[in-house]
Backbone as ProteinMPNN parsed JSONL, in Angstrom:
{"seq_chain_A": "MTSKKKTSIRKFLFGPEVKTLFKGFQPVFIKQTVSWITFLASTSFFKDLFKKYYETERLNEKQIFAVSCCVSLVNTGFVMPVDYLKTQFQKNGSSERPQLKKLIQQRYQSSGVRGFYIGWQVKLIQYTINSIFTVGIFESLMNDYKKA", "coords_chain_A": {"N_chain_A": [[101.697, 97.862, 125.261], [100.057, 95.438, 125.46], [98.684, 96.168, 127.8], [97.009, 98.17, 126.935], [95.457, 96.996, 125.087], [94.076, 95.247, 126.823], [92.798, 97.063, 128.012], [91.16, 98.414, 126.21], [89.566, 96.174, 125.391], [88.138, 95.678, 127.668], [86.981, 98.137, 127.97], [85.207, 97.865, 125.815], [83.62, 95.598, 126.341], [82.324, 96.301, 128.731], [81.214, 98.854, 128.311], [78.744, 101.231, 126.919], [77.714, 100.416, 124.509], [77.68, 97.58, 124.366], [75.832, 97.187, 126.305], [73.594, 98.181, 125.336], [73.312, 96.422, 123.273], [72.374, 94.245, 124.369], [70.117, 94.941, 125.685], [67.012, 94.445, 127.104], [67.31, 91.605, 127.099], [67.075, 90.231, 129.484], [64.263, 90.199, 130.323], [63.31, 88.739, 128.059], [64.669, 86.152, 128.394], [63.705, 85.411, 130.939], [61.025, 84.916, 130.245], [61.389, 82.902, 128.439], [62.482, 80.872, 129.943], [60.375, 80.355, 131.704], [58.441, 79.545, 129.929], [59.806, 77.111, 128.76], [60.156, 75.649, 131.006], [57.299, 75.125, 131.917], [56.429, 73.79, 129.574], [58.001, 71.495, 129.432], [57.574, 70.314, 131.891], [54.708, 69.923, 131.805], [54.401, 68.349, 129.507], [55.69, 66.158, 130.288], [54.086, 65.38, 132.336], [51.385, 65.046, 131.12], [51.984, 63.069, 129.375], [52.628, 60.856, 130.747], [50.251, 60.584, 132.12], [48.508, 60.04, 129.969], [49.664, 57.663, 129.174], [49.268, 55.965, 131.354], [46.442, 55.968, 131.413], [45.862, 54.886, 128.703], [47.019, 52.436, 129.186], [49.695, 51.914, 127.878], [52.967, 51.965, 126.547], [53.727, 53.346, 124.551], [52.758, 56.207, 122.677], [50.243, 56.849, 120.367], [49.605, 58.677, 117.233], [47.195, 60.288, 117.446], [47.002, 60.352, 120.243], [49.346, 61.573, 120.957], [48.733, 64.155, 119.685], [46.648, 64.852, 121.375], [47.892, 65.183, 123.811], [49.623, 67.349, 123.077], [47.771, 69.482, 122.719], [46.831, 69.645, 125.349], [49.357, 70.46, 126.461], [49.778, 72.823, 125.25], [47.427, 74.369, 126.185], [48.188, 74.566, 128.974], [50.873, 75.825, 128.729], [50.064, 78.448, 127.472], [48.418, 79.442, 129.443], [50.423, 79.91, 131.545], [52.449, 81.311, 130.265], [51.441, 83.51, 129.124], [51.004, 85.943, 130.864], [53.599, 86.495, 131.807], [54.669, 87.07, 129.355], [53.381, 89.448, 128.624], [54.334, 91.104, 130.834], [56.976, 91.033, 129.878], [56.932, 92.417, 127.467], [56.148, 94.899, 128.166], [58.408, 95.661, 129.851], [60.209, 95.903, 127.629], [59.193, 97.625, 126.082], [59.631, 100.215, 127.34], [61.481, 102.704, 126.566], [63.512, 104.166, 127.851], [66.167, 104.423, 130.319], [65.41, 103.8, 132.606], [63.713, 101.444, 134.401], [60.202, 100.177, 134.441], [58.43, 99.42, 137.441], [57.901, 96.175, 138.565], [55.764, 95.428, 140.278], [54.047, 97.467, 140.161], [53.298, 97.493, 137.515], [51.882, 95.186, 137.238], [49.915, 95.938, 139.015], [48.524, 98.23, 137.695], [47.812, 96.911, 135.328], [45.919, 94.958, 136.173], [43.995, 96.522, 137.597], [43.05, 97.903, 135.367], [41.97, 96.104, 133.546], [41.658, 93.726, 134.904], [41.875, 90.116, 135.489], [41.793, 89.178, 132.854], [43.151, 90.869, 131.261], [45.671, 90.07, 131.31], [45.593, 88.361, 129.394], [45.017, 89.122, 126.878], [44.772, 88.509, 123.473], [44.792, 85.772, 123.611], [43.89, 83.504, 122.052], [45.275, 83.652, 119.606], [47.824, 82.964, 120.626], [47.306, 80.607, 121.682], [46.98, 78.914, 119.517], [49.363, 79.172, 118.363], [51.194, 78.185, 120.225], [49.921, 75.558, 120.26], [50.493, 74.457, 117.598], [53.226, 74.506, 117.7], [53.648, 72.878, 119.983], [52.613, 70.595, 119.003], [54.557, 69.526, 116.947], [56.961, 69.767, 118.5], [56.254, 67.991, 120.762], [55.751, 65.753, 119.319], [58.154, 65.104, 117.986], [59.92, 64.955, 120.2], [58.671, 62.583, 121.558], [59.207, 60.713, 119.726], [62.128, 60.735, 119.65], [62.595, 60.043, 122.203], [61.592, 57.355, 122.192], [63.154, 56.1, 120.335], [65.754, 56.223, 121.656], [65.204, 54.552, 123.826], [64.939, 52.162, 122.618], [67.638, 51.711, 121.779]], "CA_chain_A": [[100.502, 97.371, 124.097], [99.054, 94.51, 126.022], [97.773, 96.817, 128.75], [95.9, 99.164, 126.081], [94.544, 96.092, 124.391], [93.162, 94.81, 127.768], [91.644, 98.254, 128.511], [90.094, 98.619, 125.047], [88.592, 95.149, 125.476], [87.452, 96.037, 128.837], [86.142, 99.264, 127.816], [84.116, 97.651, 124.881], [82.669, 94.713, 127.055], [81.388, 97.002, 129.784], [80.707, 100.05, 127.809], [77.361, 101.313, 126.57], [77.377, 99.665, 123.213], [77.22, 96.187, 124.798], [74.639, 97.149, 127.281], [72.577, 98.485, 124.343], [73.09, 95.351, 122.458], [71.72, 93.281, 125.214], [68.94, 95.68, 126.312], [65.743, 93.64, 126.899], [67.522, 90.345, 127.082], [66.463, 89.646, 130.613], [62.82, 89.865, 130.193], [63.172, 87.665, 127.046], [65.269, 85.235, 129.075], [62.719, 85.003, 131.898], [59.851, 84.475, 129.563], [61.586, 81.715, 127.733], [62.522, 79.953, 131.027], [58.978, 80.146, 132.156], [58.009, 78.71, 128.77], [60.471, 75.735, 128.747], [59.658, 74.815, 132.268], [55.978, 74.747, 131.891], [56.391, 72.903, 128.404], [58.688, 70.259, 129.832], [56.785, 69.653, 132.995], [53.459, 69.45, 131.349], [54.556, 67.397, 128.484], [55.836, 64.968, 131.167], [52.779, 65.084, 133.077], [50.331, 64.531, 130.405], [52.345, 61.933, 128.517], [52.458, 59.762, 131.821], [48.756, 60.439, 132.314], [47.901, 59.305, 128.854], [50.243, 56.145, 129.01], [48.574, 55.153, 132.334], [44.956, 55.636, 131.105], [45.704, 53.938, 127.76], [47.92, 51.306, 129.466], [50.576, 51.757, 126.998], [54.246, 52.395, 126.679], [53.997, 54.201, 123.267], [51.646, 56.943, 122.346], [50.03, 56.893, 118.858], [49.543, 59.923, 116.798], [46.023, 60.924, 118.084], [47.337, 60.536, 121.742], [50.255, 62.713, 120.915], [47.834, 65.424, 119.507], [45.826, 65.225, 122.529], [48.869, 65.717, 124.696], [50.165, 68.412, 122.574], [46.774, 70.218, 122.947], [46.8, 69.943, 126.727], [50.512, 71.136, 126.951], [49.537, 74.184, 124.744], [46.709, 75.031, 127.134], [49.047, 75.031, 130.048], [51.733, 76.753, 128.365], [49.389, 79.683, 127.295], [48.044, 79.862, 130.895], [51.528, 80.441, 132.35], [53.416, 82.205, 129.728], [50.756, 84.912, 128.752], [51.105, 87.127, 131.804], [55.021, 86.845, 131.694], [54.82, 87.807, 128.032], [52.765, 90.795, 128.869], [55.393, 91.893, 131.467], [58.154, 91.16, 129.151], [56.551, 93.329, 126.64], [56.15, 96.152, 128.926], [59.732, 96.113, 130.162], [60.975, 96.161, 126.37], [58.606, 99.063, 125.654], [60.063, 101.33, 127.929], [62.773, 102.958, 125.902], [64.414, 105.102, 128.74], [67.13, 103.501, 131.045], [64.508, 103.646, 133.875], [62.665, 100.415, 134.019], [59.134, 100.063, 135.41], [58.31, 98.441, 138.62], [57.122, 95.074, 138.238], [54.431, 95.409, 141.153], [53.138, 98.708, 139.492], [52.968, 97.108, 136.121], [50.833, 94.216, 137.597], [48.685, 96.506, 139.568], [48.022, 98.879, 136.697], [46.962, 96.048, 134.422], [44.94, 94.285, 136.883], [42.978, 97.585, 137.734], [42.362, 98.414, 134.154], [41.34, 95.116, 132.782], [41.443, 92.577, 135.461], [42.872, 88.973, 134.994], [41.675, 89.052, 131.24], [44.108, 91.921, 130.772], [47.098, 89.626, 130.963], [45.37, 87.229, 128.436], [44.553, 89.625, 125.594], [45.291, 87.72, 122.381], [45.092, 84.234, 124.014], [43.478, 82.724, 121.028], [46.385, 83.557, 118.69], [48.965, 82.409, 121.359], [46.931, 79.151, 121.814], [47.182, 78.5, 118.194], [50.762, 79.305, 118.126], [51.608, 77.062, 121.135], [49.438, 74.148, 119.777], [51.262, 73.991, 116.428], [54.644, 74.262, 118.435], [53.583, 71.517, 120.714], [52.561, 69.176, 118.164], [55.819, 69.24, 116.404], [57.777, 69.424, 119.528], [55.928, 66.798, 121.454], [56.051, 64.557, 118.317], [59.681, 64.747, 117.867], [60.554, 64.527, 121.723], [58.408, 61.313, 121.817], [59.897, 59.797, 118.743], [63.493, 60.597, 120.104], [62.567, 59.243, 123.411], [61.172, 55.858, 121.873], [64.417, 55.745, 119.586], [66.647, 56.198, 122.927], [64.729, 53.451, 124.613], [65.285, 51.024, 121.709], [68.966, 51.639, 121.615]], "C_chain_A": [[99.648, 96.294, 124.645], [98.194, 95.164, 126.996], [96.683, 97.697, 127.997], [95.0, 98.334, 125.439], [93.621, 95.545, 125.481], [92.09, 95.969, 128.064], [90.854, 98.42, 127.46], [89.109, 97.387, 125.04], [87.672, 95.251, 126.548], [86.411, 96.975, 128.518], [84.875, 98.857, 126.722], [83.133, 96.533, 125.629], [81.729, 95.408, 128.099], [80.931, 98.345, 129.45], [79.313, 99.947, 127.431], [76.943, 100.569, 125.318], [76.97, 98.164, 123.439], [75.978, 96.179, 125.54], [73.504, 97.498, 126.286], [72.191, 97.415, 123.477], [72.222, 94.247, 123.256], [70.471, 93.748, 126.051], [67.65, 94.679, 126.131], [66.003, 92.139, 126.851], [66.987, 89.601, 128.159], [65.104, 89.261, 130.688], [62.612, 88.654, 129.194], [63.585, 86.201, 127.93], [64.075, 84.536, 130.252], [61.444, 84.326, 131.422], [60.218, 83.177, 128.882], [61.852, 80.634, 128.768], [61.241, 79.46, 131.445], [58.311, 79.072, 131.061], [58.459, 77.295, 128.592], [60.061, 74.931, 129.855], [58.364, 74.345, 132.298], [55.759, 73.699, 130.675], [56.946, 71.585, 128.812], [57.988, 69.538, 130.987], [55.269, 69.109, 132.531], [53.488, 68.548, 130.429], [54.871, 65.878, 129.474], [54.726, 64.421, 131.762], [51.769, 64.658, 132.232], [50.693, 63.286, 129.525], [52.246, 60.787, 129.644], [51.024, 59.595, 131.994], [48.123, 59.64, 131.219], [48.379, 57.816, 128.893], [49.695, 55.369, 129.944], [47.123, 54.931, 131.901], [44.798, 54.917, 129.934], [46.426, 52.647, 127.993], [48.723, 50.958, 128.315], [51.938, 52.418, 127.236], [54.572, 53.52, 125.633], [52.762, 54.736, 122.801], [51.532, 56.818, 120.84], [49.85, 58.338, 118.407], [48.298, 60.758, 117.296], [46.474, 61.131, 119.648], [48.342, 61.653, 121.837], [49.682, 64.065, 120.687], [47.34, 65.812, 120.737], [46.805, 65.787, 123.688], [49.318, 67.047, 124.427], [49.055, 69.717, 123.005], [46.697, 70.701, 124.446], [48.069, 70.734, 127.1], [50.339, 72.597, 126.451], [48.497, 74.965, 125.615], [47.498, 75.547, 128.414], [50.037, 76.003, 129.889], [51.192, 78.221, 128.007], [48.965, 80.116, 128.62], [49.275, 80.598, 131.597], [52.205, 81.461, 131.628], [52.737, 83.694, 129.326], [51.177, 86.133, 129.71], [52.516, 87.365, 131.838], [55.271, 87.406, 130.336], [54.38, 89.339, 128.085], [53.809, 91.679, 129.618], [56.577, 91.974, 130.631], [58.124, 92.286, 127.915], [56.575, 94.863, 127.2], [57.427, 96.689, 129.396], [60.597, 96.451, 128.776], [60.441, 97.371, 125.73], [59.2, 100.225, 126.004], [61.465, 101.636, 127.386], [63.842, 103.812, 126.739], [65.167, 103.949, 129.498], [66.462, 103.086, 132.323], [63.582, 102.551, 133.673], [61.368, 100.545, 134.967], [59.081, 99.056, 136.383], [57.55, 97.411, 138.283], [55.612, 95.083, 139.066], [53.511, 96.503, 140.616], [52.544, 98.23, 138.18], [51.634, 96.032, 136.338], [49.573, 94.867, 138.119], [47.953, 97.277, 138.624], [47.277, 98.07, 135.702], [45.735, 95.35, 134.987], [43.714, 95.443, 137.208], [42.323, 97.892, 136.561], [41.538, 97.339, 133.469], [41.094, 93.782, 133.645], [42.308, 91.492, 135.093], [42.842, 88.819, 133.534], [42.713, 89.998, 130.665], [45.498, 91.281, 130.427], [46.691, 88.456, 129.978], [44.882, 87.782, 127.121], [45.319, 88.879, 124.401], [45.643, 86.289, 122.56], [44.769, 83.269, 122.829], [44.749, 82.51, 120.051], [47.513, 82.831, 119.432], [48.604, 80.766, 121.547], [47.221, 78.485, 120.615], [48.604, 78.181, 117.967], [51.477, 78.101, 118.992], [50.99, 75.673, 120.678], [50.402, 73.585, 118.574], [52.754, 73.722, 116.841], [54.705, 73.027, 119.071], [53.461, 70.361, 119.905], [53.697, 68.688, 117.41], [56.76, 68.893, 117.477], [57.68, 68.307, 120.315], [56.112, 65.425, 120.55], [57.39, 64.133, 118.145], [60.309, 64.31, 119.172], [60.049, 63.036, 121.831], [59.057, 60.354, 120.858], [61.431, 59.717, 119.298], [63.682, 59.734, 121.208], [62.405, 57.542, 123.074], [62.542, 55.382, 121.011], [65.453, 55.357, 120.759], [66.418, 54.922, 123.546], [65.072, 52.199, 123.847], [66.793, 50.847, 121.706], [69.709, 50.882, 122.977]], "O_chain_A": [[98.478, 96.261, 124.262], [97.022, 94.797, 127.083], [95.57, 97.873, 128.493], [93.863, 98.733, 125.187], [92.443, 95.358, 125.177], [90.886, 95.833, 128.285], [89.671, 98.605, 127.746], [87.935, 97.563, 124.713], [86.491, 94.941, 126.391], [85.212, 96.769, 128.705], [83.778, 99.415, 126.764], [81.916, 96.635, 125.474], [80.55, 95.091, 128.258], [80.272, 98.969, 130.282], [78.681, 98.895, 127.529], [75.79, 100.152, 125.212], [76.073, 97.619, 122.797], [75.155, 95.271, 125.426], [72.408, 96.997, 126.54], [71.072, 97.333, 122.97], [71.461, 93.478, 122.668], [69.929, 93.064, 126.919], [67.378, 94.207, 125.027], [65.058, 91.394, 126.593], [66.482, 88.494, 127.971], [64.766, 88.139, 131.066], [61.859, 87.718, 129.466], [62.768, 85.288, 128.046], [63.732, 83.354, 130.299], [60.89, 83.397, 132.01], [59.317, 82.347, 128.758], [61.468, 79.495, 128.5], [61.02, 78.252, 131.539], [57.785, 78.0, 131.358], [57.669, 76.392, 128.318], [59.681, 73.765, 129.757], [58.182, 73.189, 132.681], [54.929, 72.804, 130.83], [56.312, 70.574, 128.509], [57.853, 68.315, 131.009], [54.8, 68.027, 132.887], [52.521, 67.786, 130.439], [54.323, 64.788, 129.306], [54.42, 63.229, 131.739], [51.146, 63.705, 132.701], [49.819, 62.58, 129.023], [51.708, 59.741, 129.281], [50.577, 58.448, 132.015], [47.338, 58.72, 131.446], [47.607, 56.883, 128.677], [49.527, 54.177, 129.687], [46.62, 53.813, 132.012], [43.763, 54.257, 129.841], [46.464, 51.807, 127.093], [48.559, 49.876, 127.751], [52.042, 53.338, 128.048], [55.43, 54.392, 125.773], [51.799, 54.016, 122.533], [52.525, 56.699, 120.123], [49.959, 59.204, 119.275], [48.489, 61.95, 117.538], [46.202, 62.213, 120.168], [48.227, 62.555, 122.667], [50.046, 65.029, 121.361], [47.529, 66.942, 121.187], [46.478, 66.745, 124.389], [49.427, 67.868, 125.337], [49.459, 70.755, 123.529], [46.535, 71.88, 124.759], [47.97, 71.612, 127.957], [50.721, 73.523, 127.167], [48.683, 76.172, 125.77], [47.457, 76.711, 128.812], [50.164, 76.93, 130.689], [51.934, 79.165, 128.277], [49.204, 81.292, 128.893], [49.154, 81.7, 132.131], [52.566, 82.471, 132.233], [53.357, 84.754, 129.241], [51.642, 87.176, 129.251], [52.793, 88.562, 131.905], [56.151, 88.262, 130.243], [55.044, 90.258, 127.605], [54.145, 92.782, 129.185], [57.213, 93.027, 130.674], [59.119, 92.888, 127.512], [57.029, 95.819, 126.571], [57.651, 97.9, 129.406], [61.573, 97.198, 128.841], [61.105, 98.058, 124.953], [59.334, 101.169, 125.225], [62.452, 100.964, 127.682], [64.941, 104.082, 126.254], [64.877, 102.761, 129.357], [66.884, 102.16, 133.016], [62.691, 102.669, 132.832], [61.476, 100.968, 136.118], [59.604, 97.953, 136.225], [56.495, 97.641, 137.692], [54.543, 94.789, 138.532], [52.288, 96.373, 140.661], [51.411, 98.555, 137.825], [50.59, 96.104, 135.689], [48.434, 94.515, 137.808], [46.735, 97.102, 138.615], [46.205, 98.477, 135.254], [44.696, 95.196, 134.344], [42.54, 95.12, 137.026], [41.119, 98.148, 136.591], [40.506, 97.641, 132.871], [40.425, 92.86, 133.179], [43.354, 91.709, 134.481], [43.829, 88.344, 132.972], [43.083, 89.797, 129.508], [46.288, 91.709, 129.585], [47.541, 87.585, 129.79], [44.373, 87.022, 126.297], [46.533, 88.713, 124.514], [46.502, 85.679, 121.923], [45.449, 82.25, 122.715], [45.172, 81.391, 119.761], [48.162, 82.039, 118.749], [49.449, 79.872, 121.552], [47.761, 77.384, 120.721], [48.997, 77.125, 117.472], [52.192, 77.238, 118.484], [51.71, 74.681, 120.785], [50.957, 72.486, 118.607], [53.395, 72.799, 116.34], [55.58, 72.191, 118.848], [54.089, 69.316, 120.074], [53.817, 67.477, 117.227], [57.349, 67.813, 117.429], [58.666, 67.636, 120.62], [56.507, 64.333, 120.959], [57.731, 62.951, 118.156], [61.132, 63.396, 119.212], [60.89, 62.205, 122.172], [59.413, 59.242, 121.248], [61.928, 58.593, 119.374], [64.575, 58.894, 121.312], [63.039, 56.667, 123.664], [62.89, 54.206, 121.122], [65.94, 54.226, 120.772], [67.383, 54.201, 123.8], [65.484, 51.221, 124.471], [67.174, 49.68, 121.619], [70.93, 50.726, 123.007]]}, "name": "protein", "num_of_chains": 1, "seq": "MTSKKKTSIRKFLFGPEVKTLFKGFQPVFIKQTVSWITFLASTSFFKDLFKKYYETERLNEKQIFAVSCCVSLVNTGFVMPVDYLKTQFQKNGSSERPQLKKLIQQRYQSSGVRGFYIGWQVKLIQYTINSIFTVGIFESLMNDYKKA"}
């Protein structure tokens, strides 16, 4: 009984159903990793820069807004090309995935560097709104943590 149970669990976990369920997860994971790394690194960099420039330990709302706008610019610049590649990987319905180098070459040859940034205005607005809330909350939590 237990051997059949183990076999059926193994069959389920490594079967085509689970692979189909997680199809496209890897490109999303890579995009999110790039997004969070650039967000956290640029937030830290711009917060420190603004704190040194204004000679303060605590940023006010206008400064947080300015930091958020800078962070969203950096995030848009780094994430847009990765987002394009993620979309191309997910778009391919067959089990055969396109080659990364080939995708980059095709896009660059057809549209140049601008091809990776199609729709940047919408993404910039999205990242700015996201950054305003996230940087504000992050700064508030950090200030509360320092008080404790």
